[in-house]
Coordinates of C-alpha atoms in Angstrom, one line a residue:
M57 CA 13.5 19.4 -7.4
M58 CA 13.8 15.9 -6.1
K59 CA 12.7 14.9 -2.7
R60 CA 15.6 14.9 -0.4
F61 CA 16.4 12.0 1.8
S62 CA 17.4 12.0 5.4
A63 CA 21.0 12.0 6.5
L64 CA 20.8 8.2 6.7
F65 CA 20.2 8.0 2.9
L66 CA 23.0 10.5 2.1
A67 CA 25.4 8.4 4.2
M68 CA 24.4 5.4 2.2
V69 CA 25.1 7.2 -1.0
M70 CA 28.6 8.2 0.4
M71 CA 29.4 4.6 1.1
F72 CA 28.9 3.8 -2.6
T73 CA 30.3 7.0 -4.2
L74 CA 32.8 8.7 -1.8
A75 CA 31.5 11.8 -3.6
A76 CA 32.6 15.2 -2.4
C77 CA 29.6 17.0 -0.9
S78 CA 31.2 20.5 -1.1
G79 CA 29.8 23.0 -3.8
G80 CA 31.8 24.2 -6.8
P81 CA 31.5 26.9 -9.4
G82 CA 28.7 26.5 -12.0
G83 CA 29.4 25.0 -15.4
N84 CA 29.3 21.6 -17.2
T85 CA 32.7 20.5 -16.7
P86 CA 33.9 18.2 -13.9
A87 CA 36.2 20.0 -11.5
A88 CA 39.1 17.6 -12.0
G89 CA 40.4 15.3 -14.8
K90 CA 39.2 14.3 -18.3
F91 CA 37.3 11.2 -19.2
T92 CA 38.0 8.4 -21.8
P93 CA 35.2 8.7 -24.2
G94 CA 32.8 5.8 -24.6
T95 CA 29.8 3.9 -23.0
Y96 CA 30.4 1.9 -19.9
E97 CA 28.2 -0.4 -18.1
G98 CA 27.7 -0.9 -14.4
A99 CA 25.3 -2.9 -12.2
A100 CA 24.3 -3.1 -8.5
E101 CA 21.7 -5.2 -6.5
G102 CA 18.5 -3.4 -5.9
F103 CA 15.5 -4.5 -3.9
H104 CA 14.4 -7.2 -6.2
G105 CA 17.4 -7.8 -8.4
T106 CA 20.0 -6.2 -10.4
V107 CA 19.9 -2.7 -11.6
K108 CA 22.1 -2.2 -14.7
V109 CA 23.0 1.1 -16.3
A110 CA 25.1 2.4 -19.2
V111 CA 26.9 5.7 -18.8
T112 CA 28.2 7.6 -21.9
L113 CA 31.2 9.9 -21.5
S114 CA 32.8 12.5 -23.8
V115 CA 36.2 13.9 -23.2
D116 CA 35.1 16.2 -20.3
K117 CA 31.5 15.4 -19.5
I118 CA 29.0 12.8 -18.5
E119 CA 26.7 12.9 -21.5
K120 CA 24.1 10.4 -20.8
V121 CA 22.9 7.7 -18.3
E122 CA 20.5 4.9 -19.4
I123 CA 18.9 2.3 -17.3
L124 CA 19.3 -1.1 -19.1
E125 CA 17.9 -3.6 -16.7
Q126 CA 15.9 -3.6 -13.5
S127 CA 13.3 -5.8 -11.7
E128 CA 12.3 -3.5 -8.8
T129 CA 8.8 -3.5 -7.3
E130 CA 6.2 -2.1 -9.7
G131 CA 4.9 1.4 -8.5
I132 CA 7.8 1.8 -6.0
G133 CA 11.3 1.1 -7.2
A134 CA 10.3 0.6 -10.7
A135 CA 8.5 4.0 -10.5
A136 CA 11.7 5.6 -9.2
L137 CA 13.6 4.3 -12.1
A138 CA 11.0 5.3 -14.7
G139 CA 11.5 8.3 -16.9
D140 CA 14.8 10.2 -16.6
K141 CA 14.7 11.7 -13.2
L142 CA 17.6 9.9 -11.6
P143 CA 19.6 9.6 -14.9
Q144 CA 19.1 13.3 -15.6
S145 CA 20.2 14.3 -12.0
V146 CA 23.6 12.5 -12.7
V147 CA 24.0 14.5 -15.9
D148 CA 23.0 17.8 -14.4
S149 CA 25.2 17.5 -11.4
Q150 CA 28.0 15.7 -13.4
S151 CA 28.5 13.5 -10.2
V152 CA 26.9 10.8 -8.2
A153 CA 26.1 13.0 -5.2
I154 CA 22.6 13.3 -6.2
D155 CA 19.3 13.1 -4.3
G156 CA 17.4 9.8 -4.4
V157 CA 13.7 9.2 -4.5
A158 CA 12.1 9.1 -1.1
G159 CA 10.1 5.8 -0.6
A160 CA 12.5 4.0 -2.8
T161 CA 15.8 4.2 -0.9
V162 CA 17.3 0.8 -1.8
T163 CA 16.6 1.3 -5.5
S164 CA 17.9 4.7 -5.5
T165 CA 21.1 3.5 -3.7
A166 CA 21.4 0.7 -6.2
F167 CA 21.2 3.1 -9.2
I168 CA 23.9 5.3 -7.7
A169 CA 26.1 2.2 -7.1
A170 CA 25.6 1.0 -10.7
V171 CA 26.6 4.5 -12.1
T172 CA 29.6 4.5 -9.8
A173 CA 30.7 1.1 -11.0
A174 CA 30.3 2.3 -14.7
L175 CA 32.4 5.3 -14.1
E176 CA 35.1 3.3 -12.4
K177 CA 35.2 1.0 -15.3
A178 CA 36.1 4.2 -17.3
G179 CA 38.9 4.9 -14.9
V180 CA 37.0 7.7 -13.2
D181 CA 37.7 8.4 -9.5
V182 CA 34.1 9.4 -8.3
A183 CA 35.7 11.2 -5.4
T184 CA 37.1 13.9 -7.8
L185 CA 33.8 14.7 -9.3
T186 CA 32.5 18.0 -7.6
P187 CA 28.8 18.3 -8.1
V188 CA 27.8 21.1 -10.3
V189 CA 25.9 24.0 -8.7
G190 CA 23.1 25.7 -10.6
G191 CA 19.9 24.8 -12.3
A192 CA 16.5 26.1 -11.2
D193 CA 16.3 28.8 -8.6
E194 CA 14.6 27.1 -5.7
T195 CA 14.2 30.4 -4.0
A196 CA 11.8 31.8 -6.6
G197 CA 8.4 32.8 -5.6
D198 CA 5.4 30.5 -5.5
Q199 CA 3.5 29.7 -8.5
T200 CA -0.2 30.6 -8.4
L201 CA -2.6 28.1 -10.0
E202 CA -6.4 28.0 -10.6
C203 CA -8.6 24.9 -11.0
D204 CA -12.1 23.7 -10.1
V205 CA -10.9 20.9 -7.8
V206 CA -7.5 20.6 -6.0
I207 CA -6.7 17.2 -4.5
V208 CA -3.9 16.7 -1.8
G209 CA -2.2 13.4 -2.4
A210 CA -1.7 11.1 -5.4
G211 CA -2.4 7.7 -3.8
G212 CA -5.3 5.5 -4.7
A213 CA -8.0 7.8 -3.1
G214 CA -6.6 10.9 -4.6
L215 CA -6.2 9.5 -8.2
T216 CA -9.6 8.0 -8.1
A217 CA -11.1 11.3 -7.0
A218 CA -9.2 13.3 -9.6
I219 CA -10.3 10.9 -12.4
T220 CA -14.0 11.1 -11.3
A221 CA -14.0 14.9 -11.0
A222 CA -12.3 15.3 -14.3
Q223 CA -14.8 12.9 -16.0
A224 CA -17.5 15.1 -14.7
G225 CA -16.0 18.0 -16.6
K226 CA -13.9 19.7 -14.0
S227 CA -10.4 21.0 -14.1
V228 CA -8.2 19.1 -11.5
I229 CA -4.8 19.5 -9.9
I230 CA -3.2 17.0 -7.7
L231 CA -0.4 18.0 -5.3
E232 CA 1.8 15.1 -4.2
K233 CA 4.2 15.3 -1.3
M234 CA 6.5 12.7 -2.7
S235 CA 8.4 12.3 -6.0
M236 CA 6.0 9.6 -7.2
A237 CA 2.4 8.6 -7.0
G238 CA 1.1 5.7 -4.7
G239 CA 1.5 6.5 -1.1
N240 CA 0.4 3.5 0.9
S241 CA -2.0 2.4 -1.9
V242 CA 1.0 1.2 -4.1
R243 CA 2.1 -1.1 -1.2
S244 CA -1.1 -2.8 -0.9
T245 CA -0.4 -6.5 -1.5
G246 CA -3.9 -8.1 -1.3
G247 CA -6.8 -7.0 -3.1
M248 CA -10.2 -5.3 -3.1
N249 CA -13.3 -6.5 -1.2
A250 CA -16.6 -6.3 -3.2
A251 CA -19.9 -8.1 -2.8
K252 CA -22.2 -9.5 -5.4
T253 CA -19.8 -9.4 -8.4
P254 CA -19.8 -11.6 -11.6
E255 CA -16.3 -12.6 -10.6
Q256 CA -17.6 -14.2 -7.4
D257 CA -20.3 -16.1 -9.3
A258 CA -17.4 -17.9 -11.3
N259 CA -16.6 -19.7 -7.9
E260 CA -18.2 -22.6 -6.3
F261 CA -19.7 -21.8 -2.9
N262 CA -18.0 -24.0 -0.1
E263 CA -18.2 -21.3 2.8
S264 CA -21.3 -22.4 4.7
A265 CA -19.3 -23.0 7.8
S266 CA -17.8 -19.5 7.7
V267 CA -21.1 -17.9 7.2
E268 CA -22.6 -19.7 10.1
K269 CA -19.6 -18.8 12.2
T270 CA -20.2 -15.1 11.4
L271 CA -23.8 -15.3 12.3
E272 CA -22.9 -16.8 15.7
A273 CA -20.4 -14.0 16.3
A274 CA -23.0 -11.4 15.5
A275 CA -24.9 -12.5 18.6
A276 CA -22.1 -10.6 20.7
Y277 CA -23.3 -7.3 19.2
P278 CA -27.0 -6.5 20.0
D279 CA -26.9 -3.5 17.7
L280 CA -26.4 -5.9 14.7
A281 CA -29.4 -8.0 15.4
D282 CA -31.5 -6.7 12.6
L283 CA -28.6 -6.8 10.1
A284 CA -27.7 -10.3 11.2
A285 CA -31.4 -11.4 10.8
A286 CA -31.4 -10.1 7.2
V287 CA -28.2 -11.9 6.4
Q288 CA -29.8 -15.1 7.9
Q289 CA -32.8 -14.7 5.6
Q290 CA -30.7 -14.2 2.6
Y291 CA -28.7 -17.3 3.5
D292 CA -31.8 -19.4 4.0
D293 CA -33.1 -18.2 0.6
Y294 CA -29.8 -19.0 -1.1
K295 CA -29.7 -22.6 0.5
A296 CA -33.3 -23.1 -0.8
N297 CA -32.3 -22.0 -4.3
P298 CA -28.4 -22.1 -4.6
I299 CA -27.8 -20.3 -7.8
G300 CA -24.4 -18.6 -8.2
Y301 CA -22.2 -17.6 -5.3
F302 CA -23.7 -16.5 -2.0
D303 CA -22.7 -13.0 -0.8
S304 CA -24.7 -9.7 -0.1
V305 CA -24.1 -6.1 0.7
E306 CA -25.5 -6.9 4.1
L307 CA -23.0 -9.7 4.8
F308 CA -20.2 -7.5 3.7
M309 CA -21.4 -4.9 6.3
L310 CA -21.7 -7.5 8.9
D311 CA -18.2 -8.9 8.4
T312 CA -16.9 -5.3 8.5
L313 CA -18.8 -4.2 11.6
I314 CA -17.9 -7.3 13.5
G315 CA -14.3 -6.9 12.4
G316 CA -14.4 -3.2 13.6
K317 CA -15.9 -4.4 17.0
D318 CA -19.1 -2.4 16.1
I319 CA -17.7 1.0 16.7
N320 CA -17.8 1.8 13.0
D321 CA -20.1 4.5 11.4
N322 CA -22.9 2.3 10.0
D323 CA -23.8 4.7 7.4
L324 CA -20.2 4.8 6.0
V325 CA -19.9 1.0 6.1
K326 CA -23.1 0.8 4.1
A327 CA -21.8 3.3 1.6
L328 CA -18.6 1.2 1.3
A329 CA -20.5 -2.1 0.7
D330 CA -23.0 -0.6 -1.6
G331 CA -20.3 1.1 -3.7
S332 CA -18.0 -2.0 -3.9
A333 CA -19.4 -3.9 -6.9
P334 CA -19.9 -0.8 -8.9
A335 CA -16.4 0.3 -8.2
I336 CA -15.2 -3.1 -9.6
E337 CA -17.0 -2.2 -12.8
W338 CA -15.7 1.3 -12.8
L339 CA -12.1 0.0 -12.6
K340 CA -12.7 -2.0 -15.8
T341 CA -13.4 1.3 -17.6
V342 CA -9.9 2.6 -16.7
G343 CA -8.2 -0.6 -17.6
A344 CA -8.0 -2.5 -14.4
D345 CA -9.4 -6.0 -14.0
L346 CA -9.5 -7.7 -10.7
T347 CA -10.6 -11.2 -11.8
S348 CA -9.3 -13.5 -9.2
V349 CA -11.4 -13.9 -6.1
G350 CA -10.2 -15.4 -2.8
S351 CA -10.5 -15.5 1.0
F352 CA -9.1 -13.1 3.3
G353 CA -9.2 -12.8 7.1
G354 CA -12.5 -11.7 8.7
A355 CA -14.5 -12.2 5.5
S356 CA -17.1 -15.0 5.6
V357 CA -16.8 -15.7 1.9
K358 CA -14.5 -15.3 -1.0
R359 CA -14.8 -11.6 -1.4
I360 CA -11.4 -10.2 -2.2
H361 CA -10.8 -9.4 -5.9
R362 CA -7.2 -9.6 -7.1
P363 CA -5.4 -8.9 -10.5
L364 CA -3.6 -11.7 -12.4
N365 CA -0.5 -11.3 -14.7
A366 CA -0.3 -12.7 -18.1
E367 CA 0.8 -16.1 -16.7
G368 CA -2.4 -16.2 -14.7
K369 CA -0.7 -15.7 -11.4
V370 CA -1.9 -13.4 -8.7
V371 CA 0.0 -10.1 -8.4
S372 CA 0.0 -7.4 -5.7
V373 CA -3.0 -5.2 -6.2
G374 CA -1.3 -1.8 -5.3
S375 CA 1.6 -2.0 -7.8
Y376 CA -1.0 -3.2 -10.4
L377 CA -3.6 -0.5 -9.7
V378 CA -1.6 2.7 -9.1
P379 CA 0.2 3.0 -12.4
I380 CA -3.2 2.4 -14.1
L381 CA -4.9 5.0 -12.2
E382 CA -2.1 7.5 -12.6
Q383 CA -2.2 7.0 -16.4
A384 CA -6.0 7.4 -16.3
A385 CA -5.6 10.6 -14.5
V386 CA -3.2 11.9 -17.1
D387 CA -5.5 10.8 -19.9
N388 CA -8.3 12.8 -18.2
Q389 CA -6.1 16.0 -18.3
V390 CA -5.5 15.9 -14.6
Q391 CA -2.3 17.9 -13.7
I392 CA -0.2 16.1 -11.2
I393 CA 2.6 18.0 -9.5
Y394 CA 5.2 16.0 -7.5
D395 CA 7.5 17.1 -4.8
A396 CA 4.9 19.5 -3.6
P397 CA 4.0 19.0 0.2
V398 CA 0.7 20.8 1.1
T399 CA 1.2 22.9 4.3
E400 CA -2.2 24.6 4.5
I401 CA -5.9 24.5 3.5
L402 CA -7.0 28.0 2.5
T403 CA -10.5 29.2 3.6
D404 CA -12.3 32.4 3.1
A405 CA -14.0 34.5 5.7
S406 CA -16.9 32.2 5.9
G407 CA -14.8 29.1 6.5
T408 CA -15.2 27.8 3.0
A409 CA -12.3 25.8 1.6
V410 CA -10.9 27.8 -1.3
G411 CA -7.6 26.2 -2.1
V412 CA -4.4 25.0 -0.6
K413 CA -0.9 26.3 -0.1
A414 CA 2.1 24.0 -0.8
E415 CA 5.9 24.4 -1.1
G416 CA 6.3 26.3 -4.2
Y417 CA 2.6 26.6 -5.1
T418 CA -0.6 28.4 -4.2
V419 CA -3.6 26.6 -5.7
N420 CA -7.0 28.5 -5.7
A421 CA -9.8 26.2 -6.2
K422 CA -13.6 25.8 -5.9
A423 CA -13.3 22.6 -3.9
V424 CA -10.7 20.7 -2.0
V425 CA -10.2 16.9 -1.5
I426 CA -7.9 15.7 1.1
A427 CA -6.4 12.3 0.2
S428 CA -3.1 12.4 1.9
G429 CA -3.3 9.1 3.8
G430 CA -3.1 8.3 7.5
F431 CA -0.2 8.6 10.0
G432 CA 1.3 5.2 10.1
A433 CA 4.8 6.3 9.2
N434 CA 4.8 9.0 12.0
L435 CA 5.9 6.6 14.6
D436 CA 6.0 9.4 17.3
M437 CA 2.3 10.1 16.7
V438 CA 1.5 6.5 16.7
A439 CA 3.2 6.0 20.1
E440 CA 1.6 9.1 21.5
L441 CA -2.0 7.9 20.6
N442 CA -1.2 4.2 21.5
P443 CA 1.8 3.8 23.7
N444 CA 1.6 0.0 23.4
L445 CA 2.9 0.4 19.7
K446 CA 6.2 2.1 20.6
G447 CA 9.1 0.5 19.0
F448 CA 7.0 -1.5 16.3
V449 CA 8.2 -1.2 12.8
T450 CA 5.8 0.2 10.1
T451 CA 4.8 -1.0 6.7
N452 CA 3.9 2.5 5.7
A453 CA 5.3 4.6 3.0
P454 CA 7.5 7.4 4.4
G455 CA 5.1 10.2 3.4
I456 CA 2.3 8.9 5.6
T457 CA 2.7 11.3 8.4
G458 CA -0.7 12.7 9.2
D459 CA -0.3 16.0 7.5
G460 CA -3.8 16.1 5.9
I461 CA -5.3 15.3 9.3
K462 CA -3.5 18.2 11.0
M463 CA -4.3 20.7 8.3
A464 CA -7.9 19.9 8.3
E465 CA -8.1 20.2 12.1
A466 CA -6.6 23.7 11.7
V467 CA -9.7 24.8 9.8
G468 CA -12.2 23.2 12.1
A469 CA -12.4 19.5 11.1
A470 CA -13.3 16.9 13.6
T471 CA -11.6 13.5 14.0
V472 CA -12.8 10.1 15.0
D473 CA -11.2 7.0 16.4
M474 CA -7.7 8.3 16.4
N475 CA -6.3 5.8 18.9
Q476 CA -7.5 2.8 16.7
I477 CA -4.2 1.8 15.1
Q478 CA -3.9 -1.6 13.3
I479 CA -0.9 -3.8 13.5
H480 CA -0.6 -6.4 10.7
P481 CA 0.5 -9.9 11.8
T482 CA 2.8 -10.8 8.9
V483 CA 5.7 -8.3 8.5
E484 CA 9.3 -9.2 7.7
Q485 CA 11.0 -7.3 10.4
K486 CA 14.4 -6.6 8.7
T487 CA 12.8 -4.7 5.9
S488 CA 9.4 -3.8 7.2
A489 CA 8.0 -5.6 4.1
L490 CA 4.3 -6.5 4.3
I491 CA 3.8 -10.2 3.6
T492 CA 0.4 -10.4 2.0
E493 CA -2.6 -11.8 3.9
G494 CA -3.7 -13.5 0.7
L495 CA -1.1 -16.3 1.4
R496 CA -3.2 -17.4 4.4
G497 CA -6.4 -17.1 2.5
D498 CA -4.8 -19.3 -0.1
G499 CA -3.8 -21.9 2.3
A500 CA -0.6 -20.9 4.3
I501 CA -0.3 -21.6 8.0
L502 CA 1.5 -20.0 10.8
V503 CA 3.8 -21.9 13.3
N504 CA 5.6 -20.7 16.4
A505 CA 9.1 -21.3 17.6
E506 CA 8.1 -24.6 18.8
G507 CA 6.8 -25.7 15.3
L508 CA 3.2 -25.5 16.4
R509 CA 0.1 -23.8 14.9
F510 CA -1.3 -21.4 17.6
T511 CA -4.3 -19.5 16.0
D512 CA -6.9 -19.5 13.2
E513 CA -4.7 -17.9 10.6
V514 CA -7.5 -16.3 8.7
G515 CA -9.0 -14.6 11.8
T516 CA -9.1 -10.8 12.0
R517 CA -5.7 -9.1 11.9
D518 CA -6.0 -7.9 15.6
A519 CA -6.7 -11.3 16.7
V520 CA -4.0 -13.0 14.8
S521 CA -1.5 -10.3 15.8
A522 CA -2.5 -10.7 19.4
A523 CA -1.9 -14.4 19.3
E524 CA 1.5 -13.9 17.7
L525 CA 2.8 -11.5 20.2
T526 CA 2.1 -14.2 23.0
Q527 CA 4.4 -16.8 21.3
T528 CA 8.1 -17.3 22.2
G529 CA 9.9 -14.3 20.9
G530 CA 6.7 -12.6 19.7
Y531 CA 7.1 -13.9 16.2
A532 CA 6.0 -16.8 13.9
W533 CA 6.8 -18.5 10.7
L534 CA 4.5 -18.5 7.7
I535 CA 4.7 -21.7 5.5
V536 CA 3.7 -22.2 1.9
D537 CA 4.6 -25.0 -0.5
Q538 CA 5.7 -25.1 -4.2
A539 CA 2.1 -25.3 -5.4
M540 CA 1.3 -22.0 -3.9
V541 CA 4.5 -20.6 -5.3
D542 CA 3.5 -21.7 -8.7
A543 CA 0.1 -19.8 -8.4
S544 CA 1.6 -16.6 -7.2
S545 CA 4.2 -14.2 -8.6
V546 CA 3.9 -12.5 -5.1
I547 CA 5.7 -15.4 -3.4
A548 CA 8.3 -15.6 -6.1
G549 CA 9.2 -12.0 -5.3
Y550 CA 9.5 -12.9 -1.6
I551 CA 11.9 -15.7 -2.5
K552 CA 13.9 -13.5 -4.8
A553 CA 14.1 -10.8 -2.1
G554 CA 15.6 -13.2 0.3
Y555 CA 12.8 -13.4 2.9
T556 CA 12.3 -17.2 2.7
V557 CA 14.1 -20.2 3.9
Q558 CA 13.6 -23.5 2.1
G559 CA 13.5 -27.3 2.7
D560 CA 12.9 -30.1 0.4
T561 CA 11.0 -32.0 3.2
Y562 CA 9.3 -31.0 6.3
E563 CA 12.3 -32.2 8.3
T564 CA 14.9 -30.2 6.3
L565 CA 12.4 -27.1 6.5
A566 CA 12.4 -27.4 10.3
A567 CA 16.2 -27.6 10.4
V568 CA 16.7 -24.2 8.7
M569 CA 13.8 -22.7 10.7
E570 CA 15.5 -24.0 13.8
V571 CA 12.3 -25.4 15.2
P572 CA 11.7 -29.0 16.7
V573 CA 11.6 -31.4 13.8
D574 CA 9.0 -33.8 15.2
A575 CA 6.7 -31.1 16.1
L576 CA 6.8 -29.4 12.7
V577 CA 6.2 -32.7 10.9
S578 CA 3.3 -33.5 13.1
T579 CA 1.9 -30.0 12.6
M580 CA 2.1 -30.3 8.7
E581 CA 0.6 -33.8 8.7
T582 CA -2.2 -32.8 11.0
W583 CA -3.0 -29.6 9.0
N584 CA -3.1 -31.6 5.7
A585 CA -5.6 -33.9 7.2
S586 CA -7.7 -31.0 8.3
V587 CA -7.7 -29.6 4.9
A588 CA -8.9 -33.1 3.5
A589 CA -11.6 -33.2 6.2
K590 CA -12.5 -29.4 5.8
K591 CA -12.4 -29.2 9.6
D592 CA -9.9 -27.7 12.0
D593 CA -10.3 -29.2 15.4
A594 CA -7.6 -27.2 16.9
F595 CA -8.6 -23.6 16.1
G596 CA -11.9 -23.6 14.2
R597 CA -10.4 -22.4 10.9
T598 CA -13.1 -22.6 8.3
S599 CA -11.1 -21.5 5.3
F600 CA -9.3 -24.3 3.5
A601 CA -7.5 -24.3 0.2
N602 CA -5.1 -27.0 -0.8
P603 CA -2.9 -29.1 1.5
L604 CA 0.7 -28.0 2.0
D605 CA 2.2 -31.2 0.6
T606 CA 4.1 -30.1 -2.6
A607 CA 7.9 -29.9 -2.1
P608 CA 9.9 -27.8 -1.8
F609 CA 8.5 -26.0 1.3
Y610 CA 9.1 -22.3 2.3
A611 CA 8.9 -20.3 5.5
I612 CA 9.1 -16.6 6.1
K613 CA 9.9 -15.3 9.6
I614 CA 7.3 -12.6 10.5
A615 CA 6.0 -10.4 13.5
P616 CA 3.5 -7.7 13.7
G617 CA 4.1 -4.1 12.5
V618 CA 2.1 -0.9 12.4
H619 CA 0.0 -1.1 9.2
H620 CA -3.2 1.1 9.1
T621 CA -4.6 4.0 11.1
M622 CA -8.3 3.5 11.3
G623 CA -8.9 7.0 12.7
G624 CA -9.0 10.2 10.8
L625 CA -11.1 13.0 9.6
K626 CA -14.8 12.7 10.3
I627 CA -16.8 12.5 7.1
D628 CA -20.4 11.9 5.9
T629 CA -21.6 9.6 3.1
S630 CA -20.9 12.3 0.6
A631 CA -17.3 12.4 1.9
Q632 CA -17.7 16.0 3.2
V633 CA -15.5 16.8 6.0
L634 CA -17.5 17.5 9.2
K635 CA -16.9 19.7 12.3
A636 CA -17.4 18.6 15.8
D637 CA -21.0 19.9 15.7
G638 CA -21.7 17.6 12.7
T639 CA -22.0 20.4 10.2
A640 CA -19.9 20.3 7.0
I641 CA -17.1 22.5 6.2
P642 CA -18.1 23.9 2.8
G643 CA -15.9 22.8 -0.1
L644 CA -13.9 20.4 1.9
F645 CA -13.9 16.7 1.1
A646 CA -11.8 13.8 2.2
A647 CA -11.2 10.1 1.1
G648 CA -9.0 7.2 1.9
E649 CA -6.9 6.5 5.1
V650 CA -7.0 10.2 6.0
T651 CA -10.6 9.6 7.2
G652 CA -12.0 7.7 10.2
G653 CA -15.2 5.8 11.0
I654 CA -15.4 3.4 8.3
H655 CA -13.3 0.6 9.7
G656 CA -13.8 0.9 13.5
A657 CA -11.4 -0.8 15.8
N658 CA -10.0 -3.1 13.1
R659 CA -9.8 -2.9 9.3
L660 CA -10.4 -6.1 7.4
G661 CA -7.9 -7.0 4.7
G662 CA -9.2 -6.0 1.3
N663 CA -11.3 -3.1 2.8
A664 CA -8.6 -0.4 2.3
V665 CA -8.6 -0.7 -1.4
A666 CA -12.4 -0.9 -1.4
D667 CA -12.3 2.3 0.7
F668 CA -10.0 4.3 -1.5
I669 CA -11.8 3.4 -4.8
V670 CA -15.4 3.7 -3.4
F671 CA -14.8 6.9 -1.4
G672 CA -12.4 8.2 -4.0
R673 CA -15.2 8.1 -6.4
I674 CA -17.7 9.6 -3.9
S675 CA -15.4 12.5 -3.0
G676 CA -14.5 13.3 -6.6
Q677 CA -18.2 13.3 -7.7
S678 CA -19.2 15.2 -4.6
A679 CA -16.5 17.9 -5.2
A680 CA -17.5 18.1 -8.8
D681 CA -21.2 18.5 -7.9
Y682 CA -20.3 21.2 -5.3
V683 CA -18.6 23.2 -8.0
K684 CA -21.7 23.3 -10.0

C-alpha cells in the first residue's frame, strides 16, 4: 500500500481534483460516463519545475499514465515519481483520489494536478470519477520472514549497514517506514568530512590561521590538552616539511570535540575520525565519488568531501549518495520492504534481540540494526526535551519521529544527550528547506535587516544560529554572487525554487532585500577587501574563498530551524546498543542519527554523512560478525 498522508495532503488533493471520496462497487469501469479514446497531456508545477504527464484513455477506462517530464529533487520528489507507483495508483483506482508519497507532498500534488489537467483536456469531469474499491486485502495476516540481519530504516546508515553485512555473506532485510529510501540522509546538502585523503592533497594549504585559531580554542577544554598537544606537534612537523595538505585524525577529533563542547564520547569520536578516510575509499567501491573538497563551519581545514556533476559543479551529497547506496544494496541481494513501519524489537527470554515486528511483517533474525534516524520531525518531542525550540520549523523528513529510540528503550537500551538538539542557521522558513552550509564555506556572507554582517559565518552552527536570533526579526540574508552560482548546481536549484531575490548591483540588491542601501554597499566593499587581505577584522573569520564581486548578486532570507538531534541510543565503538549499566544488549546494534554521544552538544556540518557511512559500516560488520 502507499503511505497515506495527513488530512492536509488530502485537502490539497481535493483542491486540484474535486474527486469524490466515497467508495463504490468493485470493478474497472468508472462510475459515470465514457471517455474519448486517445492520449492527453497535462502539466503542473512541482517543487523544482514542471511535472508533465500523458494519460491514455480507452472508451471506458484509464489505461495508462506516463511521466514525460520532471525536474524534482533527486532522491525526494524524483524518487516519488520513479517507477510506476503513482501512475499505477491512478490506473488501479480509475480516479485521481489517490494516496501521495509521504515526504514528497508538493511533487505528489503536482502529479495529481497534471493528471487532472490531462483528463480535463479529454473532457472528463474528474468529480464524476468514483475511486475503485478493491485490490490487495490490507487486513490479511502478517508475513513472517527469516534472515541473518534485519535493519530498521533505509536511510544512509541503514543502507550502508545492509551493504556491509551482505558483502560479509549474510542475508539482509531492510524495513523502511516510508514509501522511499533516504530519511534525513537524502536531504543532506553539504558533504562528508574525512581526514587525510588523496582528495585533500589536491588542494593548496592556506588554512594556517584556522588551525592556530583551533589550537587557541582548545585551551578552554583542559581535557583536550593532550590531543591539542599532539595536533600542535603534527602541525609543527608539517610546517617544517610542508608536503601535501595538512590534516590529521587528531585534528578532526579536536574540531569535533570543541564543536561538541567536549561532552562527546571520545572513543566514538576517534572511531568516526579513524574510519572517515577508509569510508571515502569504500564509497568508491559502490560507485560514489566525493572528489571536491571544501570548507565548512567548525572545521579547521578543508575537510568536507562533496560530489560533482558532469559539468564539474557541486551537487547535494544526500540526493547523490542515497540512490547509489540503494542500488548497491539491491545489487548485493538486500531485500528492501517499504511502507513497513517497525513497531517492536523482538527479544527472547534472555533479552537477546531476535527480530522485529512491523506493520504487515514479522521478521525473525539473528541480529538487529536500528538505523531509523533521530526525532527532529517530532516537534512535540523536541519541545518537551528543549522547550526553547517550541515553534521552530524543522528541516527533517516526516518519518524522523524517534520510533527507533523508543523501541530500543522498551528492551532496555540507554540513551545519552537527549536534550542536545541542533538548530541550523540557514533554513528557508516558508518551505523549511535547508540552505547548504557549503555556500558560506565557499564564500557567502550573512547580513541582517540593517544590511550589516554580524558574525563569523563559518563558525559552528550553534554560534551562528545564536547570533542570528539576536538580530532584528531573528532572521538574516545569505548573499552569493554569479561566480558562486556558476560553480554550484545547488544554488541554481535555489534560484529555480524561488528562494532568491536578485540585483544587478549592490544597490539594486539592497532595494529588493529592503535593507539600507548605503549599509549593504559598504558591507560588500568591506568584505571584498577582507577577502583580498585574507583578514576579517570585524569577526575574525579565517575562511576566505573569492570576493563577492561578480554580478548579478543573489540573496536568500533565512532563519534557524530544527536540524539534528545529537542525542540517542548509547552505543560502543562496535555499534552495539548499551544498557544503562554499560553492558550490551545481545544482537542489537545501531547507527546514524538514532544514536547519541558522537556529536556532543553541537554537530559539525559534514559529520552526519561521515557518521552514517562510518558507523553504518561498523554496525553492518558487527552484526555480520555476531551472526557468526
